Amino acid sequence: MNLITLILIAFIVIVGYFIRTIVYPPSNFPKNVPVIPFYVSFLTLFYKISQEDIYNIYIRKKIEEHGIVALYFASRWNLILQKPEYLQEMFRDLNTFEKSGNQKKVPYSVLAAYTGDNIISAHGENWKKYRKVLQPGLQKNFDEEPLRKNSQQLISLIEKDQEKTSGGVLIQHFLQRYTLANVAVCLLNTDFETLSRSDSPLHLQQLAVKKEIFKPIFLNFPILDTLPIPSRIQARKEIEKFSKNLCNHIRRSNEKIDKSELNLSNSMIAAVETGILTEKQFRDNAVIVFIAGHENPQLFLTTLLYICAKYPTIQEKLRDEETNSEVPLKERPYLNSVIYETLRMYPPISQLVNRKTARPAMLSNDVIIPKDTYVGYIGYATGHDPKVWGADADNFIPERWGSNIQEIRTNYLSAKSSSRLIAFHGGMRACLGERLALTETRVLLTELLKELSWELDPDWFDMMTPGGPLSPFLLKLKFSKLNP
Ligand code: HEM
């Protein structure tokens, strides 16, 4: 055998091995877990297809039957849980199902450079430290007045945009400006000027970063980020510029603030000054507060406005409750039921894989998961399962939550604690921004309902995002003034 033949054989073996790792799950994966064909993860590279359709066609039957599937995603095979009992076990056992965010999973990626080691992705002592610093400022009671002011500014922006066109308003971008303004005023004691100007520097810088980050080819093959590809080099530069600017902005705005005020940026700055957080940890957590604080509420509000447009009777019922009620927003039965039902059917962070087993694990005496396996979930799947939610699980029925606010709240809390509703995740690592997200949602929806009605733009193609966070894809809405 000559050298060329040897090289050729070695090449074929390496390529064959590489293809095998993509096409089939690792040999130690549990045999009683169904496998979703590997190509499902690549469909959106070639077709315009929504993640809802992908789920219904390729995943639903298997995951509803077994409560768990093996899915190829982000360059590896993962186990995806759907059954509430399995999810609960995962959420409870923090030490076996360790959080393993992008900084550990794909440390060389542009995504990891963006978000770093932060309160959402860290595990163990670092997470405890971040939580101690951030939790009080994230979970305080939020004053509704600044949120109302921001809602009014948003409404005038929407009205102006609607006046310019007989078609629909591309709403997502406006909602992003609103949720960013809320992060600024409620959490970081500053103003990013996202509602007063369309060219807020921080917002523009972050949009430039996002444009690079969410390119599907790099999300699917993060290893490409290690190559000197000009767009990846540029992305790293944009990230550097954005994060530096954000940290300077927070520090400048907080120079004159009373240091004893309960406020997230105060605690973060104090933690750096006293050596609890390093400068890098301050930066990483500031970036994640900025991202999680506005992206998730923005996605959720987009979906909520979509629901109100798609089902005009819901909009009418909400308006009736609004006009006939002096009741505080968080006690209004219909408003809260519509919000909970939207979270059930369309959890913004629908699919998430960011936990890794630190040791072999057993789920409900059914499934043995090997050590070092990535485990995640599809919240959309749990929210649509008839075994969990009844035969009408696919229908939007706010009334399912109850008829009075006590019942509705009890059902909501019970759905979360039993992991039937995982929009805000569960257990010790549940979302710390839920209170802010729900408060700003209630305020904006009621302010909008007072002044505008809206419908789907008939030219908009009704579909959810192809991948990533779940929300209506490039939603366009047509707004009309209620009292012109
Ligand atoms: C509708 C809006 C929101 C949704 C659906 C949502 C969803 C989630 C989910 C699913 C997780 C778990 C993530 C994981 O396992 O990696 C999470 C964690 C977290 N969220 Fe949210 N989130 C929302 C709004 C917010 C807001 C406004 C903030 C404010 C900064 C925030 C801050 C956090 C933090 C700090 C954690 C980590 C908690 C921990 O691990 O200790 N979220 N969120």
XYZ file of C-alpha atoms and ligand atoms in Angstrom:
527
model
C 0.000 0.000 0.000
C 1.561 3.312 -0.956
C 1.463 6.538 1.071
C -1.304 8.141 -1.005
C -3.593 5.168 -0.456
C -2.877 5.314 3.257
C -3.699 9.030 3.406
C -6.870 8.399 1.426
C -8.011 5.683 3.826
C -7.224 7.857 6.843
C -9.180 10.703 5.266
C -12.200 8.479 4.561
C -12.121 7.127 8.142
C -11.987 10.647 9.627
C -14.765 11.953 7.375
C -16.821 8.802 8.065
C -16.374 9.258 11.804
C -17.353 12.935 11.542
C -20.489 12.083 9.549
C -21.374 9.352 12.016
C -21.225 11.817 14.947
C -23.766 13.997 13.141
C -26.099 11.299 11.832
C -26.291 9.049 14.922
C -26.351 9.868 18.639
C -23.396 8.681 20.738
C -23.477 4.957 21.461
C -23.933 5.567 25.216
C -27.225 7.447 24.711
C -30.208 5.637 26.304
C -31.699 3.139 23.860
C -35.294 3.722 25.024
C -35.227 7.356 23.846
C -36.452 8.057 20.297
C -34.112 9.871 17.938
C -35.155 12.831 15.793
C -33.457 12.604 12.372
C -30.328 14.771 12.378
C -31.372 16.743 9.284
C -34.299 18.305 11.162
C -31.875 20.774 12.745
C -30.697 21.930 9.332
C -34.076 22.430 7.647
C -34.162 26.172 8.284
C -30.875 26.553 6.428
C -32.683 25.521 3.249
C -36.416 26.173 3.710
C -38.614 28.939 5.044
C -40.304 26.890 7.735
C -41.454 27.843 11.210
C -40.262 26.064 14.333
C -43.920 25.292 15.062
C -44.185 23.330 11.814
C -40.848 21.605 12.405
C -42.061 20.577 15.834
C -45.455 19.318 14.635
C -44.089 17.394 11.662
C -40.873 15.887 13.004
C -40.816 15.952 16.800
C -44.273 16.045 18.325
C -45.400 12.443 18.057
C -42.187 11.002 19.501
C -41.741 13.506 22.293
C -45.382 13.287 23.425
C -45.165 9.518 23.525
C -41.870 9.276 25.433
C -41.504 12.649 27.163
C -37.922 12.826 25.917
C -36.064 12.671 22.567
C -32.507 12.815 21.260
C -31.985 15.879 19.065
C -28.953 17.105 17.132
C -28.474 20.802 17.798
C -25.544 23.256 17.960
C -22.939 20.717 16.807
C -23.892 17.928 19.211
C -26.505 15.373 20.219
C -28.652 16.405 23.173
C -31.462 14.921 25.216
C -34.553 17.083 25.180
C -37.120 16.705 27.960
C -40.813 17.417 27.661
C -42.586 15.470 30.394
C -43.216 17.641 33.492
C -41.981 14.896 35.859
C -38.637 14.703 34.024
C -38.335 18.476 33.910
C -38.973 18.751 37.608
C -36.252 16.247 38.360
C -33.826 18.179 36.183
C -34.685 21.565 37.696
C -34.367 20.218 41.238
C -31.017 18.502 40.909
C -28.699 21.455 40.283
C -25.584 19.421 41.014
C -26.262 16.617 38.540
C -27.768 18.784 35.789
C -25.202 21.551 35.947
C -25.820 24.765 34.086
C -23.384 24.886 31.225
C -23.840 28.007 29.166
C -22.070 29.021 25.996
C -18.929 29.990 27.923
C -18.479 26.282 28.710
C -20.270 24.634 25.801
C -18.671 26.625 22.986
C -16.050 28.814 24.718
C -14.415 29.720 21.407
C -17.651 31.060 19.874
C -18.633 34.643 19.198
C -21.770 33.995 21.261
C -19.651 33.093 24.295
C -17.569 36.237 23.797
C -20.807 38.233 23.852
C -22.434 36.843 27.006
C -19.439 35.585 28.995
C -19.856 33.979 32.425
C -23.043 35.429 33.869
C -25.857 34.814 36.341
C -27.912 32.818 33.796
C -25.180 30.528 32.519
C -22.867 30.125 35.535
C -22.894 27.189 37.927
C -21.904 26.696 41.580
C -20.028 29.338 43.561
C -19.943 31.923 40.771
C -23.695 31.661 40.274
C -24.309 32.030 44.035
C -22.110 35.119 44.085
C -23.824 36.718 41.082
C -27.235 35.928 42.494
C -26.440 37.540 45.841
C -25.417 40.748 44.074
C -28.184 40.878 41.466
C -31.284 39.331 43.016
C -32.434 42.217 45.305
C -32.388 44.741 42.459
C -34.079 42.367 40.020
C -36.878 41.252 42.292
C -37.989 44.491 43.912
C -41.473 45.945 43.391
C -41.462 48.079 40.268
C -43.215 51.421 40.113
C -45.728 51.369 37.232
C -45.487 55.099 36.521
C -42.218 55.121 34.499
C -43.510 52.098 32.591
C -46.701 53.981 31.764
C -44.650 56.939 30.564
C -42.607 54.654 28.328
C -45.810 53.059 27.020
C -47.157 56.473 26.042
C -43.958 57.294 24.171
C -44.150 53.950 22.402
C -47.776 54.527 21.423
C -46.896 57.856 19.775
C -44.068 56.171 17.868
C -46.459 53.476 16.627
C -49.063 56.053 15.641
C -46.495 58.079 13.692
C -45.265 54.991 11.891
C -48.805 53.894 11.084
C -49.587 57.323 9.603
C -46.760 56.783 7.093
C -48.160 53.572 5.655
C -51.435 51.990 4.608
C -49.833 48.604 5.407
C -48.722 47.202 8.726
C -46.200 48.409 11.283
C -43.204 46.131 11.815
C -43.802 45.983 15.534
C -40.883 44.040 16.970
C -38.384 46.836 16.629
C -40.656 49.319 18.440
C -41.290 46.862 21.258
C -37.566 46.377 21.584
C -37.118 50.103 22.070
C -39.826 50.004 24.744
C -38.380 47.052 26.685
C -34.889 48.540 26.512
C -36.212 51.801 27.927
C -37.728 49.777 30.779
C -34.464 47.978 31.569
C -32.763 51.375 31.672
C -35.224 53.050 34.001
C -36.259 50.086 36.200
C -32.960 48.265 36.590
C -29.993 50.380 35.614
C -30.984 53.850 36.700
C -30.276 55.364 33.345
C -31.814 56.254 29.999
C -30.634 54.584 26.795
C -32.780 57.120 24.867
C -34.307 54.321 22.816
C -37.747 55.940 22.827
C -36.656 59.542 22.331
C -34.411 58.875 19.331
C -34.212 56.202 16.671
C -30.400 56.129 16.712
C -29.631 55.366 20.348
C -25.901 54.451 20.122
C -26.124 51.481 22.482
C -29.120 50.074 20.689
C -27.486 50.427 17.279
C -24.327 48.751 18.548
C -26.325 45.889 19.992
C -28.251 45.451 16.746
C -24.952 45.209 14.881
C -23.852 42.450 17.272
C -27.165 40.590 16.942
C -27.029 40.653 13.175
C -23.803 38.652 13.335
C -24.685 36.364 16.217
C -27.883 34.929 14.787
C -26.519 33.811 11.431
C -27.825 30.203 11.320
C -24.673 28.720 9.841
C -22.567 29.925 12.818
C -25.241 28.919 15.323
C -25.254 25.402 13.892
C -21.492 25.187 13.499
C -19.946 27.419 16.182
C -16.563 25.835 15.428
C -16.468 28.118 12.367
C -16.044 31.003 14.790
C -12.456 29.885 15.337
C -11.567 30.650 11.710
C -10.320 34.102 10.679
C -13.533 34.852 8.775
C -13.885 38.657 8.354
C -17.495 38.744 9.609
C -16.493 36.879 12.826
C -13.566 39.229 13.434
C -15.880 42.162 12.919
C -18.461 40.600 15.285
C -15.871 40.374 18.080
C -14.949 44.019 17.559
C -18.631 45.053 17.713
C -19.065 43.087 20.947
C -16.080 44.808 22.534
C -17.365 48.232 21.551
C -20.891 47.526 22.785
C -19.942 46.047 26.171
C -17.439 48.811 26.958
C -19.981 51.444 26.104
C -22.667 49.733 28.221
C -20.453 49.531 31.325
C -19.342 53.167 30.971
C -22.950 54.218 30.506
C -24.082 52.419 33.683
C -21.213 53.861 35.726
C -21.699 57.439 34.485
C -25.437 57.389 35.163
C -24.959 56.080 38.662
C -22.316 58.556 39.806
C -24.857 60.915 41.379
C -27.265 58.315 42.751
C -27.804 57.762 46.469
C -25.674 54.707 47.187
C -28.154 53.293 49.698
C -30.990 53.108 47.131
C -32.073 49.525 46.320
C -31.090 49.334 42.721
C -29.384 46.787 40.516
C -26.637 49.022 39.147
C -25.811 50.327 42.644
C -25.290 46.764 43.885
C -23.240 45.769 40.849
C -20.959 48.807 41.036
C -20.523 48.368 44.812
C -19.660 44.691 44.276
C -16.788 45.652 41.953
C -15.545 48.341 44.319
C -15.460 45.876 47.235
C -13.791 43.154 45.153
C -16.783 40.772 45.124
C -17.051 40.981 41.334
C -14.135 41.326 38.942
C -14.372 43.896 36.167
C -15.016 41.063 33.678
C -17.810 39.636 35.855
C -19.359 43.096 36.098
C -19.209 43.378 32.308
C -20.669 39.906 31.663
C -23.564 40.425 34.065
C -24.291 43.924 32.789
C -24.506 42.491 29.256
C -26.836 39.661 30.306
C -29.122 42.015 32.231
C -29.274 44.191 29.135
C -30.019 41.214 26.845
C -32.341 39.060 28.982
C -33.968 42.152 30.429
C -35.239 43.381 27.098
C -35.109 40.543 24.511
C -37.381 38.115 26.342
C -40.071 40.668 27.243
C -39.905 41.998 23.680
C -40.515 38.532 22.223
C -43.327 37.947 24.639
C -45.025 41.290 23.934
C -44.769 40.645 20.202
C -46.585 37.339 20.677
C -49.181 38.886 22.955
C -50.017 41.598 20.423
C -50.200 38.894 17.758
C -52.731 36.945 19.857
C -54.848 40.058 20.420
C -54.777 40.768 16.674
C -55.571 37.227 15.652
C -58.485 36.878 18.070
C -60.367 40.216 18.047
C -62.822 38.981 20.693
C -59.930 38.658 23.128
C -58.977 42.245 22.428
C -62.587 43.332 23.023
C -62.896 41.382 26.269
C -59.640 42.888 27.520
C -60.880 46.358 26.638
C -64.153 45.736 28.491
C -62.252 44.687 31.592
C -59.992 47.725 31.255
C -62.790 50.303 30.874
C -64.995 48.888 33.618
C -62.299 48.369 36.173
C -60.503 50.199 38.926
C -58.885 46.934 39.944
C -55.030 46.903 40.054
C -53.539 45.334 36.934
C -52.173 42.246 38.605
C -55.607 41.416 39.984
C -57.548 41.566 36.737
C -58.752 38.062 35.874
C -58.975 38.248 32.104
C -55.794 40.273 31.580
C -53.745 37.821 33.626
C -55.390 34.748 32.080
C -54.540 35.980 28.580
C -50.935 36.564 29.659
C -50.612 33.092 31.221
C -52.257 31.409 28.255
C -49.812 33.141 25.896
C -46.892 31.985 28.044
C -48.230 28.437 27.896
C -48.664 28.332 24.133
C -45.722 30.488 23.105
C -42.913 30.519 25.686
C -40.333 32.970 24.241
C -37.343 30.812 25.203
C -38.993 27.732 23.853
C -36.017 25.479 23.216
C -33.029 25.692 25.496
C -30.126 23.302 25.976
C -27.747 24.584 28.602
C -27.331 21.860 31.194
C -24.804 19.071 31.272
C -24.829 15.996 33.495
C -21.976 16.052 35.991
C -22.599 12.338 36.712
C -24.894 9.613 35.351
C -28.535 10.392 36.105
C -31.775 8.451 36.198
C -35.098 10.072 35.275
C -38.138 8.571 37.072
C -36.606 5.095 36.977
C -37.195 5.221 33.194
C -34.208 6.727 31.472
C -30.522 6.546 32.286
C -28.588 9.576 31.129
C -24.816 9.200 30.836
C -22.353 11.660 32.364
C -21.393 14.670 30.204
C -24.651 14.691 28.233
C -26.245 17.984 27.271
C -29.855 18.126 28.457
C -32.502 20.718 27.592
C -36.175 21.232 26.975
C -38.800 22.525 24.548
C -41.299 24.568 26.539
C -43.590 24.730 23.505
C -43.828 20.916 23.614
C -44.876 20.756 27.266
C -47.339 23.611 26.745
C -49.074 21.814 23.855
C -49.221 18.290 25.226
C -52.842 17.043 25.534
C -51.735 14.697 28.344
C -50.704 17.761 30.326
C -53.238 20.379 29.226
C -56.191 18.380 27.920
C -57.564 17.635 24.458
C -57.857 21.365 23.705
C -54.145 21.995 24.405
C -53.653 23.476 20.925
C -56.393 26.054 21.405
C -55.997 29.470 22.958
C -58.442 29.421 25.878
C -57.678 31.982 28.606
C -60.670 30.713 30.592
C -58.806 27.477 31.345
C -56.900 29.338 34.081
C -60.012 29.977 36.191
C -62.854 32.423 36.765
C -61.541 34.627 39.580
C -58.100 35.998 40.293
C -57.389 33.714 43.287
C -58.131 30.628 41.230
C -56.171 31.955 38.243
C -53.131 32.780 40.347
C -53.244 29.439 42.171
C -53.414 27.574 38.854
C -50.535 29.603 37.464
C -48.321 28.962 40.503
C -49.206 25.283 40.467
C -48.469 24.972 36.716
C -45.042 26.521 37.315
C -44.155 24.490 40.390
C -45.165 21.223 38.692
C -43.173 22.186 35.528
C -46.261 22.059 33.317
C -45.485 25.691 32.479
C -41.777 26.386 32.064
C -41.751 29.723 30.266
C -39.804 31.134 33.222
C -37.955 27.852 33.754
C -38.246 26.323 37.246
C -36.739 25.543 40.620
C -33.814 27.461 42.092
C -32.708 28.690 38.681
C -36.080 30.164 37.688
C -36.126 33.568 36.024
C -35.421 36.535 38.307
C -36.991 38.994 35.897
C -40.496 37.551 35.865
C -41.922 40.306 38.049
C -40.533 43.072 35.847
C -41.599 41.253 32.664
C -45.173 40.745 33.855
C -45.479 44.280 35.207
C -44.321 45.933 31.972
C -46.530 43.574 29.956
C -49.657 44.438 31.929
C -48.922 48.167 31.766
C -48.235 48.286 28.030
C -51.178 46.113 27.057
C -53.674 48.187 29.049
C -52.274 51.484 27.753
C -52.460 50.230 24.161
C -56.004 48.959 24.620
C -57.130 52.401 25.792
C -55.890 54.173 22.668
C -55.543 51.753 19.778
C -57.059 48.685 18.228
C -54.990 46.463 15.974
C -55.243 43.610 13.524
C -52.844 41.404 11.566
C -51.624 43.004 8.362
C -53.400 40.859 5.708
C -50.152 40.821 3.688
C -48.143 39.398 6.591
C -47.408 35.685 6.265
C -48.594 34.107 9.522
C -45.684 32.100 10.890
C -43.496 31.779 13.963
C -39.721 32.271 13.856
C -37.830 29.481 12.039
C -35.442 28.855 14.936
C -34.074 30.469 18.107
C -36.453 32.354 20.365
C -40.140 31.804 19.615
C -42.303 34.681 18.420
C -44.258 35.663 15.289
C -41.756 36.115 12.477
C -41.345 39.778 11.466
C -44.878 40.500 12.659
C -46.737 43.355 10.995
C -49.790 44.898 12.636
C -52.259 47.522 11.427
C -53.233 49.974 14.154
C -56.271 52.270 14.303
C -56.971 54.993 16.827
C -59.991 54.238 19.008
C -61.021 57.913 19.291
C -59.604 59.593 16.194
C -41.156 37.308 29.298
C -39.933 37.576 29.701
C -38.934 36.565 30.178
C -38.865 35.226 29.959
C -39.824 34.373 29.153
C -37.694 34.729 30.658
C -37.288 33.406 30.675
C -36.229 32.922 31.403
C -35.783 31.555 31.386
C -36.397 30.444 30.550
C -34.739 31.452 32.231
C -33.913 30.213 32.489
C -32.788 30.266 31.495
C -31.862 29.119 31.530
O -32.174 28.058 31.989
O -30.749 29.300 31.048
C -34.507 32.762 32.784
C -33.521 33.046 33.702
C -33.223 34.333 34.104
N -33.853 35.496 33.706
Fe -35.502 35.621 32.568
N -37.074 35.772 31.266
C -37.801 36.911 31.014
C -37.514 38.175 31.444
C -36.426 38.526 32.201
C -36.102 39.869 32.599
C -36.916 41.123 32.320
C -34.941 39.796 33.301
C -34.228 40.975 33.886
C -32.943 41.176 33.772
C -34.557 38.390 33.395
C -33.480 37.886 34.087
C -33.207 36.551 34.278
C -32.138 36.054 35.119
C -31.165 36.910 35.924
C -32.160 34.659 35.043
C -31.205 33.670 35.715
C -31.726 33.192 37.060
C -30.744 32.239 37.724
O -30.243 31.321 37.098
O -30.521 32.445 38.921
N -35.479 37.661 32.696
N -35.431 33.646 32.266
